[in-house]
Coordinates of C-alpha atoms and ligand atoms in Angstrom, one line a residue:
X1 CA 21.8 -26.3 -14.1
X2 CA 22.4 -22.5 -13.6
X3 CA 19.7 -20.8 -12.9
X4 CA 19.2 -16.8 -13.0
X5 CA 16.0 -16.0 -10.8
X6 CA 14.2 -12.7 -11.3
X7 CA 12.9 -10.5 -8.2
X8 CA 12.6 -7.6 -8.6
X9 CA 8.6 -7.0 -7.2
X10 CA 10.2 -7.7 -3.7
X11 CA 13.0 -9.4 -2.2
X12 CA 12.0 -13.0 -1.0
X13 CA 13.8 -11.9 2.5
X14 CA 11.2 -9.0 3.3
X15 CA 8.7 -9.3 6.3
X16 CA 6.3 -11.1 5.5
X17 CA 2.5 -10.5 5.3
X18 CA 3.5 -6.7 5.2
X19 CA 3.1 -4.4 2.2
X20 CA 3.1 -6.7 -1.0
X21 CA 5.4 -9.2 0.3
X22 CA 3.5 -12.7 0.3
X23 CA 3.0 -16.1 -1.3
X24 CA 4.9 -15.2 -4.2
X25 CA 8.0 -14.3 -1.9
X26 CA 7.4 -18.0 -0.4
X27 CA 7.5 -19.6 -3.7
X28 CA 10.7 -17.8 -4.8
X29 CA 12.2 -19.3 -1.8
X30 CA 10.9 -22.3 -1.5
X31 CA 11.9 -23.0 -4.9
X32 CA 14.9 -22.0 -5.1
X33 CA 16.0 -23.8 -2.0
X34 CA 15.2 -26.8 -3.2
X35 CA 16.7 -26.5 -6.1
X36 CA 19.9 -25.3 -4.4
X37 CA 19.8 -28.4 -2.4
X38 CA 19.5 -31.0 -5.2
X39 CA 22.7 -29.3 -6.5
X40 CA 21.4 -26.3 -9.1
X41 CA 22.9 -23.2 -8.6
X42 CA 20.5 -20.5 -8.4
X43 CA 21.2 -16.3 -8.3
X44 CA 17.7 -14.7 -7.5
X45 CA 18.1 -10.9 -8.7
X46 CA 16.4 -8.6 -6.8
X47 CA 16.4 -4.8 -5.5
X48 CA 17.8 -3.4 -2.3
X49 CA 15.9 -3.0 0.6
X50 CA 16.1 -1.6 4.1
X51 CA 15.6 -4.7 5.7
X52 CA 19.0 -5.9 3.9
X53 CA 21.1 -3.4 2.2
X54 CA 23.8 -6.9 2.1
X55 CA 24.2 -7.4 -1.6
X56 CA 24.9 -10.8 -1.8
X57 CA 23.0 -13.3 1.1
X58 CA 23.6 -16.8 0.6
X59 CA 20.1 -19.2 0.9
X60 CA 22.5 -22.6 0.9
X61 CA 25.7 -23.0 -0.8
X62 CA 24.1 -23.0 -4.1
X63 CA 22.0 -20.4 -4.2
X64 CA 22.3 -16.4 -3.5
X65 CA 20.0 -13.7 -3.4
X66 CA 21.6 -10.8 -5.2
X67 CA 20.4 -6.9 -4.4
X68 CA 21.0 -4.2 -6.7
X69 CA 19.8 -0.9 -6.1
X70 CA 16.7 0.2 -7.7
X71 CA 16.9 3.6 -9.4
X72 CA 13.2 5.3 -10.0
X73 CA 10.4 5.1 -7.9
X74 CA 8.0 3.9 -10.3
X75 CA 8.0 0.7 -10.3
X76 CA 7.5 0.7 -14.9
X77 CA 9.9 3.2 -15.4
X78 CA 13.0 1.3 -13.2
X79 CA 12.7 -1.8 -15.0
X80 CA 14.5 -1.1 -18.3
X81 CA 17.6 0.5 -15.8
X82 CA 17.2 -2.5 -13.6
X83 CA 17.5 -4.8 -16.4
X84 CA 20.8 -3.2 -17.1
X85 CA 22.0 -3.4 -13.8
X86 CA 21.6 -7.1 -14.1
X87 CA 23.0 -7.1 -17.1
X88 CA 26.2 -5.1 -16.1
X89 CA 26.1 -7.3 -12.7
X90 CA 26.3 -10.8 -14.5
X91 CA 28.9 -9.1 -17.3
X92 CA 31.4 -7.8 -14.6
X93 CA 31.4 -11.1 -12.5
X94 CA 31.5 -13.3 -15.8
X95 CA 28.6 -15.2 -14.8
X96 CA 26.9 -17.8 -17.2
X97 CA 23.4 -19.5 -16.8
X98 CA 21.4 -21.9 -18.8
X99 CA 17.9 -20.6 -18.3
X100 CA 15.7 -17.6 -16.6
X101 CA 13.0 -17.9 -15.0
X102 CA 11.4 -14.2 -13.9
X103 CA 8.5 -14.1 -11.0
X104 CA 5.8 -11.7 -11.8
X105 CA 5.4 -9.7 -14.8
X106 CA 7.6 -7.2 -13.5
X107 CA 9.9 -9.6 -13.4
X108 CA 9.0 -10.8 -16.5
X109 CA 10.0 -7.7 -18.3
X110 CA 13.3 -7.8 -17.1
X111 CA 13.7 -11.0 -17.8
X112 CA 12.9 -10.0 -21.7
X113 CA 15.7 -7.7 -21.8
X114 CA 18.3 -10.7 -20.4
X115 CA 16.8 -13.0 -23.1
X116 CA 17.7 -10.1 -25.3
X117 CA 20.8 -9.6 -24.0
X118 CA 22.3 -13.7 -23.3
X119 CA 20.3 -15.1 -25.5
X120 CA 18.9 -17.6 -23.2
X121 CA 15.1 -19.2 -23.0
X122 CA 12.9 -17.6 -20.6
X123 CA 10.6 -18.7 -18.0
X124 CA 7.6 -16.6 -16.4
X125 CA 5.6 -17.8 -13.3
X126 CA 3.1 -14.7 -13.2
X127 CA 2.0 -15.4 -9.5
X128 CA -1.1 -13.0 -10.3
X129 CA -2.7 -11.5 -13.0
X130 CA -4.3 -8.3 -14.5
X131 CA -7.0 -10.0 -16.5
X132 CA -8.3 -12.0 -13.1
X133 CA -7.5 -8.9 -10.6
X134 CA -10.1 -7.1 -13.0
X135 CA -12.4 -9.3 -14.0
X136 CA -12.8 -10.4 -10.0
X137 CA -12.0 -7.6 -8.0
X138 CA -12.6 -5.0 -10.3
X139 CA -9.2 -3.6 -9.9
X140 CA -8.2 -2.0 -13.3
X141 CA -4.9 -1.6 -14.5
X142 CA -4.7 -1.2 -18.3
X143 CA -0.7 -0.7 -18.6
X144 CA -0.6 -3.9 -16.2
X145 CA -2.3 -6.0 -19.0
X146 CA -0.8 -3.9 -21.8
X147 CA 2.4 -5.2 -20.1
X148 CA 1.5 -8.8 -19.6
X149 CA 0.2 -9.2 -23.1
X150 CA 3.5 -7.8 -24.3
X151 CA 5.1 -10.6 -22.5
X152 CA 3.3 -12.9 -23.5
X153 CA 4.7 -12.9 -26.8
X154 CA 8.5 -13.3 -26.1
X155 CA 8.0 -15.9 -23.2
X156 CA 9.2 -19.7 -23.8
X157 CA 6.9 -21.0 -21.3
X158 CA 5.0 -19.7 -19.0
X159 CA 4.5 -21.9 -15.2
X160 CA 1.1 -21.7 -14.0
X161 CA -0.1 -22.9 -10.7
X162 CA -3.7 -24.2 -11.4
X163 CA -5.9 -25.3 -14.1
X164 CA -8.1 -22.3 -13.9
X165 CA -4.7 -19.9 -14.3
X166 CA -4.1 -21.8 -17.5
X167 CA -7.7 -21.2 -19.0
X168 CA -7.2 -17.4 -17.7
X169 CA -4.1 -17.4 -19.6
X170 CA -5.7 -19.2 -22.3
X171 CA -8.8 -16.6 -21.9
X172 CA -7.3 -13.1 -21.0
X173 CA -4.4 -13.0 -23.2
X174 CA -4.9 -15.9 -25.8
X175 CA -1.7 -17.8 -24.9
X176 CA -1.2 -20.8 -26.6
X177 CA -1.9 -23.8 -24.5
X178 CA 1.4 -25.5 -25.5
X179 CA 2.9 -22.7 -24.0
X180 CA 1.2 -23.4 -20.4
X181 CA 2.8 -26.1 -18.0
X182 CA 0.9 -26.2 -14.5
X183 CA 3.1 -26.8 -11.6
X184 CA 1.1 -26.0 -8.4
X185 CA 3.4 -24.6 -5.4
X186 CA 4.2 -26.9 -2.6
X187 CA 4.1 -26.3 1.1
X188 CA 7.0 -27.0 3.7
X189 CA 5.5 -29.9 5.7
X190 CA 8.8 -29.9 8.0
X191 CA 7.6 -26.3 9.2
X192 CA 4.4 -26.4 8.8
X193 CA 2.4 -29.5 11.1
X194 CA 0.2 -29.3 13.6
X195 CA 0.8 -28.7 17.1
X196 CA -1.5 -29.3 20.2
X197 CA -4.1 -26.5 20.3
X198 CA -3.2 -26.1 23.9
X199 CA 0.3 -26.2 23.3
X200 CA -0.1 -23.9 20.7
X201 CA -2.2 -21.3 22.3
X202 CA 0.2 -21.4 25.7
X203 CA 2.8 -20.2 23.7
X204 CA 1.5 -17.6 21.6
X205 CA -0.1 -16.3 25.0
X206 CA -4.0 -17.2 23.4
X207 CA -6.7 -17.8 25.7
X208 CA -7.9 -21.7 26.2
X209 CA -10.8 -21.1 26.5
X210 CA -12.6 -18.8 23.4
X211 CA -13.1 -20.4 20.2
X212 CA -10.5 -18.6 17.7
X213 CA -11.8 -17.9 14.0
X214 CA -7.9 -17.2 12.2
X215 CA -7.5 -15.1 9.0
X216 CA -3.6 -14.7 7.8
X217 CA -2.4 -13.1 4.5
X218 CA -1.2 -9.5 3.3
X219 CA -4.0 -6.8 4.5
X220 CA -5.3 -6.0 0.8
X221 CA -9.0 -5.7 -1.0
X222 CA -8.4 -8.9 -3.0
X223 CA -8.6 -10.9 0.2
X224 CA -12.0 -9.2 1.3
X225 CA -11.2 -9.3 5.1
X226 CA -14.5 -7.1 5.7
X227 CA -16.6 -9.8 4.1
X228 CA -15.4 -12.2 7.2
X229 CA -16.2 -9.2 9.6
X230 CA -19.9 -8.7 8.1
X231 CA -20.0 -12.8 8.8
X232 CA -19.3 -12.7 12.2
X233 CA -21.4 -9.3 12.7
X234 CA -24.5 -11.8 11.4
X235 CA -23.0 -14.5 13.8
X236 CA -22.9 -11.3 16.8
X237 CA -26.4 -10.8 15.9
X238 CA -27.8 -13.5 16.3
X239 CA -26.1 -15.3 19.2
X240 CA -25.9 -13.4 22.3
X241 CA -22.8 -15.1 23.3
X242 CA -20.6 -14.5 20.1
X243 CA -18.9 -11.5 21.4
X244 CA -17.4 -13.4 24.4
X245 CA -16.4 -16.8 23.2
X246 CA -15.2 -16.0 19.8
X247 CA -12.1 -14.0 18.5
X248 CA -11.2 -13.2 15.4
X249 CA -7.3 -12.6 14.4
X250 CA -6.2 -10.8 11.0
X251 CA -2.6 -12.3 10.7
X252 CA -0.7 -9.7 8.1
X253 CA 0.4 -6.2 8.3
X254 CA 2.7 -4.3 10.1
X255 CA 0.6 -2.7 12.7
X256 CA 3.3 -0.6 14.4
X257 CA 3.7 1.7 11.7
X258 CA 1.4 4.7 10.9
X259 CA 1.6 3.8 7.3
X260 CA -0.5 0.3 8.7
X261 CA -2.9 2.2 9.4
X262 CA -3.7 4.9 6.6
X263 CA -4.0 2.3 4.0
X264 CA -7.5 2.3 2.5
X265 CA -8.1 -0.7 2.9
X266 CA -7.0 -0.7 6.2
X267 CA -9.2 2.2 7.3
X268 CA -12.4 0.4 5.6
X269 CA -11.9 -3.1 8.0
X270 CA -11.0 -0.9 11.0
X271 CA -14.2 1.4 10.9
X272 CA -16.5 -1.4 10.0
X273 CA -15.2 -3.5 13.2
X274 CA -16.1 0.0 15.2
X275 CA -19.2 0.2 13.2
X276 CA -20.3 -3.0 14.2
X277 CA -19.0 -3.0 17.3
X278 CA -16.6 -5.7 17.4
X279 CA -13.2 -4.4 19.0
X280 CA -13.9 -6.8 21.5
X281 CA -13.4 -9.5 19.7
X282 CA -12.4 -9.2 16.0
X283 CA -8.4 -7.8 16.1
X284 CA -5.7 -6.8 14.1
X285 CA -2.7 -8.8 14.9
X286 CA 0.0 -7.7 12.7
X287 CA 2.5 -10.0 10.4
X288 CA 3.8 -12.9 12.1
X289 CA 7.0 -14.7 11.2
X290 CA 6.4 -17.8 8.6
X291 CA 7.6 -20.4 10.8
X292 CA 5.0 -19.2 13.8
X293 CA 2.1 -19.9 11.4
X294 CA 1.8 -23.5 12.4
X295 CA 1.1 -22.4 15.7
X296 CA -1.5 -20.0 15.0
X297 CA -3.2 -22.8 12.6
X298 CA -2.9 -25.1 15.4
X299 CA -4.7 -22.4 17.8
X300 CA -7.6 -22.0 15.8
X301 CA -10.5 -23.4 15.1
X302 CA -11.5 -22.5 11.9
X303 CA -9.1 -20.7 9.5
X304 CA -11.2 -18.8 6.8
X305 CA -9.5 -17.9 3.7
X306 CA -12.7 -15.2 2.6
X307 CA -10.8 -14.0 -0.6
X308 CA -12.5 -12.4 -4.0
X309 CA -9.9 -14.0 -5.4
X310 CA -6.3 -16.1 -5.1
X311 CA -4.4 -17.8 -7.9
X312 CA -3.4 -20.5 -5.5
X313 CA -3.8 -19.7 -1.4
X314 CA -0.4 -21.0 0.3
X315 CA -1.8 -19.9 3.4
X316 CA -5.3 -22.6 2.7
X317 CA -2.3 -25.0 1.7
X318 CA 0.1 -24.5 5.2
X319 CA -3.6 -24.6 7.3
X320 CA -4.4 -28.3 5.7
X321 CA -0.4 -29.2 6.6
X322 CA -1.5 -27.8 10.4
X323 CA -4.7 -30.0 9.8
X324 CA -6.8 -27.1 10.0
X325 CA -10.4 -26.6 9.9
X326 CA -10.9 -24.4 6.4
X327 CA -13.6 -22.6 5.6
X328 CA -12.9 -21.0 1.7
X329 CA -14.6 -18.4 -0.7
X330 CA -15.3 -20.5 -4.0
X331 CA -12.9 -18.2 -6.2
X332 CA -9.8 -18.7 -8.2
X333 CA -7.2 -21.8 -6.8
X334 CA -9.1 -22.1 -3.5
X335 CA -11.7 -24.2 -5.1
X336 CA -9.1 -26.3 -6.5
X337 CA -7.5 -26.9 -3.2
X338 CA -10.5 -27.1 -1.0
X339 CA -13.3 -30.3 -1.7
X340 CA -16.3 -29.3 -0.4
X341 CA -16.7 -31.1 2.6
X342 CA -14.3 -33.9 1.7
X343 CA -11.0 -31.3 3.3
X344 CA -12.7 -28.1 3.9
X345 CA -15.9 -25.9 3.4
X346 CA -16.4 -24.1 0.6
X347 CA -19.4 -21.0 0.5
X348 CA -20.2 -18.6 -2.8
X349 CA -18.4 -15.3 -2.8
X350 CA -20.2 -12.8 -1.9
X351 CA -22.8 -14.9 -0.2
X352 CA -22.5 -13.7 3.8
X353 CA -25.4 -15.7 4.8
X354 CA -23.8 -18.8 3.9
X355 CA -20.2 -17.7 5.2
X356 CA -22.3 -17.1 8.3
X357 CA -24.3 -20.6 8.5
X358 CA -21.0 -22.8 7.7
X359 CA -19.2 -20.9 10.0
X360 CA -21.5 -21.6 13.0
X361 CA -22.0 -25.1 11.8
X362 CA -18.0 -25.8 11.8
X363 CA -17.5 -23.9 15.1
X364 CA -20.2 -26.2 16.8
X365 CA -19.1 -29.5 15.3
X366 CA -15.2 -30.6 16.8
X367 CA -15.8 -34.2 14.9
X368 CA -16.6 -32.3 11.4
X369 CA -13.3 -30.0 11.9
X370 CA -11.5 -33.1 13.0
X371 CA -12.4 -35.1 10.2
X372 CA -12.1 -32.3 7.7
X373 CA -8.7 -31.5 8.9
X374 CA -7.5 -35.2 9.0
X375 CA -8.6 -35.1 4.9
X376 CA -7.1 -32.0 4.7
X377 CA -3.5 -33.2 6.0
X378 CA -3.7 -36.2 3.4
X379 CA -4.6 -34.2 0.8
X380 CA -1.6 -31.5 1.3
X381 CA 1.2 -34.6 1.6
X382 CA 0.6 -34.4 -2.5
X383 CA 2.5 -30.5 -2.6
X384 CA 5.9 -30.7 -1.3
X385 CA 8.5 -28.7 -2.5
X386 CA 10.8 -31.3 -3.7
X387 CA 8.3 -32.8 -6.0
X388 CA 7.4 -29.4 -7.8
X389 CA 11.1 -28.5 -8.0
X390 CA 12.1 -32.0 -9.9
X391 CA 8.5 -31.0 -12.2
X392 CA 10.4 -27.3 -12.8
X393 CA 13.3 -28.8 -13.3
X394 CA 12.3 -31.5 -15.9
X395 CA 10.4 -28.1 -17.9
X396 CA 14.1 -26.1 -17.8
X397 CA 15.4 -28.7 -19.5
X398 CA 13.4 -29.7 -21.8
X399 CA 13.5 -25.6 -22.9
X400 CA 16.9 -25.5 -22.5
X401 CA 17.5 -27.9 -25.0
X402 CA 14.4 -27.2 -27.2
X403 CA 16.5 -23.5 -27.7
X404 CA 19.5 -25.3 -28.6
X405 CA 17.9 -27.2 -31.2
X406 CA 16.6 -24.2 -32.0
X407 CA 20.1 -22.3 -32.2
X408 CA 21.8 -24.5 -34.5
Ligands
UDP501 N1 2.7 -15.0 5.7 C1 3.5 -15.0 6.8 N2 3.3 -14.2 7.8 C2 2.3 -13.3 7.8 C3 1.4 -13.3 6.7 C4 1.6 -14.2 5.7 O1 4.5 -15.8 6.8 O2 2.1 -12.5 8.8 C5 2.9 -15.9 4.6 C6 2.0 -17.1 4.6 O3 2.5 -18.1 5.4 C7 1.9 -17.5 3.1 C8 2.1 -16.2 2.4 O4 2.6 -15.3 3.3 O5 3.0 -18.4 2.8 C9 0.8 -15.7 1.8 O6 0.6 -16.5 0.6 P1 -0.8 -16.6 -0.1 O7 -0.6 -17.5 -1.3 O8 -1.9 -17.1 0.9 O9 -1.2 -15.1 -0.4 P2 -0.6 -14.1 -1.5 O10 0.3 -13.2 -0.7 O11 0.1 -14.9 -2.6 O12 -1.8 -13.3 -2.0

């Protein structure tokens, strides 16, 4: 099959954990990949960027990434003039695809205006959504849902990663459910495995001997890092010898620049770690490359994932491949990965007292985190990437030639 990818939120080649670029970048690549390899050719259209002004990059012999230059700033008012960049790229080198498949509703849009355009059937994977980013972090954006619901109507299918993202679609926007298919991301278990913790922590220069509490994702309020912070200042509290046996690592971020460091958010979990006075052990690490991550799982003890929300939580998904220890917030796809002391530990959002207790209890108990990371391993050998890609592939064509039907 040809397949035409759509980008254009970031580039699947950007630094990861830094600015917006995270599980969604993963997927793209993952995906694609994989596809590539079992022999579909796949373009992935997305905008330039400093880290690779290159217009063309090849991923594998089937499947490029393709950068065109964005033109506005604003994100909503480039996508029509993206679109036709696309649609002038694909014109000019005669290329032909069979299906498009658009990541994000940015993405989305664009992908709208090729439908338009080629009149070919059109796939959306939204990644994250206004409805949920509302209704659990209280982050409003009206032309967002505007935007999505728009969508919504000119989609063939939409590629959702969870049950619950299927009701929310179901809920938030009143999307058909014959219009859902759920096809949960996979994880890359030749990367990510686990390493001895020893091993591990000699090479990323970690100290043997302190009991390391690991957060890694993009440094953003969704992921409520200063809810893990308020959990270990309860933990500081109440045991004299928190502060020097324990350290806390935020994975994510580009720490050397000043624009790191002005962010809100940012500002908020720095000044609450001074507040509480835990520089001495809670730190900001910075973004690490992907394929260091198993390391860092293999380091830690405990990985916590404390988000307000997460339509899926590759990060919970690579920890389980590393046999971590998780401990989770009960919100979005996290419960759906995590069983509640069967692969992980599970607390109520917003509950810091039990954050607290289950992380003390897991920290204390090497057979529970051993066990729980032995059922965690088992339980991500179900999500690899060549299983979902045959899944995707089996929805293209079933589309592909639904639309023909349709055409004649
Ligand atoms: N990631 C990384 N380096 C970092 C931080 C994050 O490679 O410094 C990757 C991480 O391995 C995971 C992705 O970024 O694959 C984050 O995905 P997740 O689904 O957890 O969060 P999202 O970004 O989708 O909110």
């Amino acid at each position: 099959m040809k397949i035409a990818m759509i980008s254009y939120w970031s580039c699947p080649l950007t630094r990861l954990g830094v600015l917006r670029s995270g599980g969604m970048n993963v997927y793209v690549l993952n995906l694609a990949d994989q596809l590539g390899r079992m022999g579909h050719q796949v373009d992935i259209f997305t905008s330039s960027h400093k880290e690779n002004d290159d217009r063309v990059i090849s991923v594998n012999p089937k499947v490029k990434i393709i950068h065109l230059p964005r033109v506005k700033k604003d994100l909503y008012k480039d996508v029509s003039l993206f679109a036709q960049k696309v649609i002038d790229y694909i014109n000019d080198k005669h290329l032909a695809y069979d299906i498009l498949h658009g990541h994000y509703f940015y993405s989305g849009l664009i992908g709208k205006y090729l439908k338009n355009e080629f009149n070919l059937p059109l796939v959306v994977s939204f990644h994250s959504l206004g409805y949920t980013k509302d209704k659990f972090g209280g982050i409003k954006d009206r032309r967002r849902i505007r935007a999505e619901k728009d969508l919504i109507g000119t989609v063939d299918l939409v590629i959702a990663s969870t049950e619950i993202e299927k009701q929310d679609l179901i809920d938030g926007y009143a999307l058909p459910k014959e219009k859902i298919t759920i096809v949960s991301p996979g994880v890359n278990h030749y990367i990510f495995r686990k390493h001895r913790q020893s091993n591990s922590r000699e090479k990323l220069h970690l100290p043997q001997t302190k009991k390391i509490i690991l957060f890694v994702g993009r440094i953003d309020p969704i992921k409520d890092i200063s809810f893990l912070i308020e959990a270990v200042d309860l933990l500081a509290n109440q045991y004299r010898s928190f502060k020097n046996n324990f350290r806390v690592l935020l994975i994510g971020g580009d720490i050397n620049s000043r624009q790191f460091w002005q962010t809100n958010e940012v500002k908020k979990i720095k000044k609450l770690i001074e507040d509480k006075k835990l520089c001495c052990c809670v730190k900001f690490i910075g973004s690490r490359p992907h394929n260091l991550l198993p390391y860092y799982y293999s380091s830690s003890d405990v990985v916590v994932m404390p988000s307000k929300y997460e339509s899926f939580g590759l990060v919970v998904l690579e920890a389980m491949a590393c046999e971590g220890a998780i401990i989770a917030s009960r919100a979005g796809g996290l419960q759906y990965l995590v069983k509640d002391k069967i692969n992980g530990r599970l607390f109520d959002s917003g509950n810091v007292e039990q954050l607290k207790n289950v992380l003390w209890e897991l920290l204390n108990d090497p057979k529970q985190r051993k066990a729980l990371g032995q059922s965690a391993l088992k339980y991500s050998q179900s999500f690899c990437w060549d299983k979902q890609a045959k899944k995707i592939i089996k929805i293209y064509r079933d589309i592909v030639q639904f639309s023909q039907k349709d055409k004649k």
